[in-house]
Amino acid sequence: MTQKTLPVHDFDPVYGPVTSWRFGRSLGIDAIGPISTCPFNCVYCQLGDIQHKTTQRQVFVSTAHIQQSLKRIDPATVDVVTLSGSGEPTLALNLADIITCAKAQLDRPVVVLTNGSLLGNPAVRSALQVADQVAVKLDALSDEMLQGVNRPTTELNWRSIVAGIKEFSSTYQGELALQTMLLSPWNAGKQAEYIQLIKEIMPDEIQLNTPSRPRARTRQLEARGNRVMAIGSPNLQPLKCVDLQTLQNFAVEIERCTGILTRYPQLKQA
Ligand code: SF4
């Protein structure tokens, strides 16, 4: 069944606040709009299959539109503002303006969640400088893993993405977190490769995660927040995940080897 897509002017780019284990009460700003757009199409993406896979930057939602939507928000209900939403926020050409506008209106720290695919672009690295925290996805340790988990556009490869992340890390003045999603336990060799990469990137924090809910197969606008679809829906696809103990053990090992704070969700597991 084809889903109806909202015209941009009917689209509300502000959602939540939603409760996040990483950020507390997080108000979301969706700089991408009603059509999910990203250079990746991750196998676990809660948006379902990405509708527009691209690395082309453009203005998707005007800063004025976002500014208008933010007027209804009481800053007292918000701990942090997060740019994520319907795809990759660094695709938005007005990213720096949106961050500046959110900070001026709400006086809260702004976090950008990015998959890191555009960090090789100096304009993207420069736009992110105004964010208080940038959390960069790093799920893969090779091209093969990148293709299997993140399924990027053809012009992207693992080596150039990692080079972009390292370049960003060397200049970014805010807090840099790396986010890694584990779909299955990593063997000792992969763990050692990951720890070596961490030592080269030197983020301020690492956030390990694993899928905690099934994935929608097709676009669900409400998947920007915390809402969960009814279990048993044919639109839901179960995902592989790792248990809490595995995440915890890996987190302890990363901290032991790098000294970098490594967090993971307190999953409610049966
Ligand atoms: S990078 Fe994020 S938005 Fe893009 S496909 Fe992966 S999970 Fe979805």
CSV table of N, CA and C and ligand atoms in Angstrom, one decimal, residues 36-50 84-89 113-116 137 139 149-151 181, ligand 1:
chain,number,residue,atom,x,y,z
A,36,SER,N,11.3,10.3,4.1
A,36,SER,CA,12.6,9.9,4.8
A,36,SER,C,13.7,9.9,3.8
A,37,THR,N,14.8,10.6,4.2
A,37,THR,CA,15.9,10.9,3.3
A,37,THR,C,17.2,10.7,4.0
A,38,CYS,N,18.1,9.9,3.5
A,38,CYS,CA,19.3,9.5,4.1
A,38,CYS,C,20.3,8.9,3.1
A,39,PRO,N,21.6,9.0,3.3
A,39,PRO,CA,22.6,8.3,2.5
A,39,PRO,C,22.6,6.8,2.9
A,40,PHE,N,22.1,6.5,4.0
A,40,PHE,CA,22.1,5.1,4.5
A,40,PHE,C,20.7,4.5,4.4
A,41,ASN,N,20.6,3.2,4.5
A,41,ASN,CA,19.3,2.5,4.6
A,41,ASN,C,19.5,1.4,5.6
A,42,CYS,N,19.8,1.8,6.9
A,42,CYS,CA,20.2,0.8,7.9
A,42,CYS,C,19.2,-0.4,8.1
A,43,VAL,N,19.6,-1.6,8.3
A,43,VAL,CA,18.7,-2.7,8.4
A,43,VAL,C,17.8,-2.6,9.6
A,44,TYR,N,18.2,-1.7,10.6
A,44,TYR,CA,17.4,-1.6,11.8
A,44,TYR,C,16.7,-0.3,11.9
A,45,CYS,N,16.7,0.5,10.8
A,45,CYS,CA,16.1,1.9,10.8
A,45,CYS,C,14.7,1.9,11.2
A,46,GLN,N,14.3,2.7,12.3
A,46,GLN,CA,12.9,2.7,12.7
A,46,GLN,C,12.0,3.5,11.8
A,47,LEU,N,12.6,4.1,10.8
A,47,LEU,CA,11.7,4.8,9.8
A,47,LEU,C,11.2,3.8,8.7
A,48,GLY,N,11.7,2.6,8.8
A,48,GLY,CA,11.4,1.7,7.7
A,48,GLY,C,12.4,1.9,6.5
A,49,ASP,N,12.1,1.3,5.4
A,49,ASP,CA,13.0,1.5,4.2
A,49,ASP,C,13.0,3.0,3.9
A,50,ILE,N,14.3,3.5,3.7
A,50,ILE,CA,14.4,4.9,3.4
A,50,ILE,C,13.9,5.2,2.0
A,84,SER,N,17.3,15.0,14.6
A,84,SER,CA,17.4,13.6,14.0
A,84,SER,C,16.2,13.5,13.1
A,85,GLY,N,15.2,12.7,13.5
A,85,GLY,CA,13.9,12.7,12.8
A,85,GLY,C,13.9,11.8,11.6
A,86,SER,N,13.5,12.4,10.4
A,86,SER,CA,13.2,11.6,9.3
A,86,SER,C,14.4,11.3,8.3
A,87,GLY,N,15.6,11.2,8.9
A,87,GLY,CA,16.7,10.9,8.1
A,87,GLY,C,18.0,11.5,8.6
A,88,GLU,N,18.9,11.8,7.7
A,88,GLU,CA,20.2,12.3,8.1
A,88,GLU,C,20.2,13.9,8.2
A,89,PRO,N,20.3,14.5,9.4
A,89,PRO,CA,20.2,15.9,9.5
A,89,PRO,C,21.2,16.7,8.8
A,113,LEU,N,22.3,14.1,15.9
A,113,LEU,CA,22.6,12.6,15.6
A,113,LEU,C,22.9,12.5,14.1
A,114,THR,N,24.1,12.0,13.8
A,114,THR,CA,24.4,11.9,12.4
A,114,THR,C,25.0,10.5,12.1
A,115,ASN,N,24.9,10.1,10.9
A,115,ASN,CA,25.5,8.8,10.5
A,115,ASN,C,26.9,9.0,10.1
A,116,GLY,N,27.4,10.2,10.0
A,116,GLY,CA,28.8,10.5,9.7
A,116,GLY,C,29.2,10.4,8.3
A,137,LYS,N,27.3,8.0,14.2
A,137,LYS,CA,27.1,6.5,14.1
A,137,LYS,C,28.4,5.8,13.6
A,139,ASP,N,28.8,1.8,13.0
A,139,ASP,CA,28.4,0.4,13.2
A,139,ASP,C,29.4,-0.6,12.6
A,149,VAL,N,25.1,-3.7,7.1
A,149,VAL,CA,24.3,-3.1,8.2
A,149,VAL,C,23.7,-1.8,7.7
A,150,ASN,N,24.5,-0.9,7.1
A,150,ASN,CA,24.1,0.5,6.8
A,150,ASN,C,23.6,0.7,5.4
A,151,ARG,N,24.0,-0.2,4.5
A,151,ARG,CA,23.5,-0.2,3.1
A,151,ARG,C,23.5,1.2,2.5
A,181,MET,N,25.7,0.4,17.0
A,181,MET,CA,24.6,-0.5,17.2
A,181,MET,C,25.1,-1.9,16.9
B,1,SF4,S1,21.4,6.5,9.4
B,1,SF4,FE1,19.7,6.7,10.8
B,1,SF4,S2,18.0,7.6,9.5
B,1,SF4,FE2,19.6,6.8,8.1
B,1,SF4,S3,18.9,4.7,7.6
B,1,SF4,FE3,20.4,4.6,9.4
B,1,SF4,S4,19.1,4.6,11.2
B,1,SF4,FE4,17.8,5.3,9.5
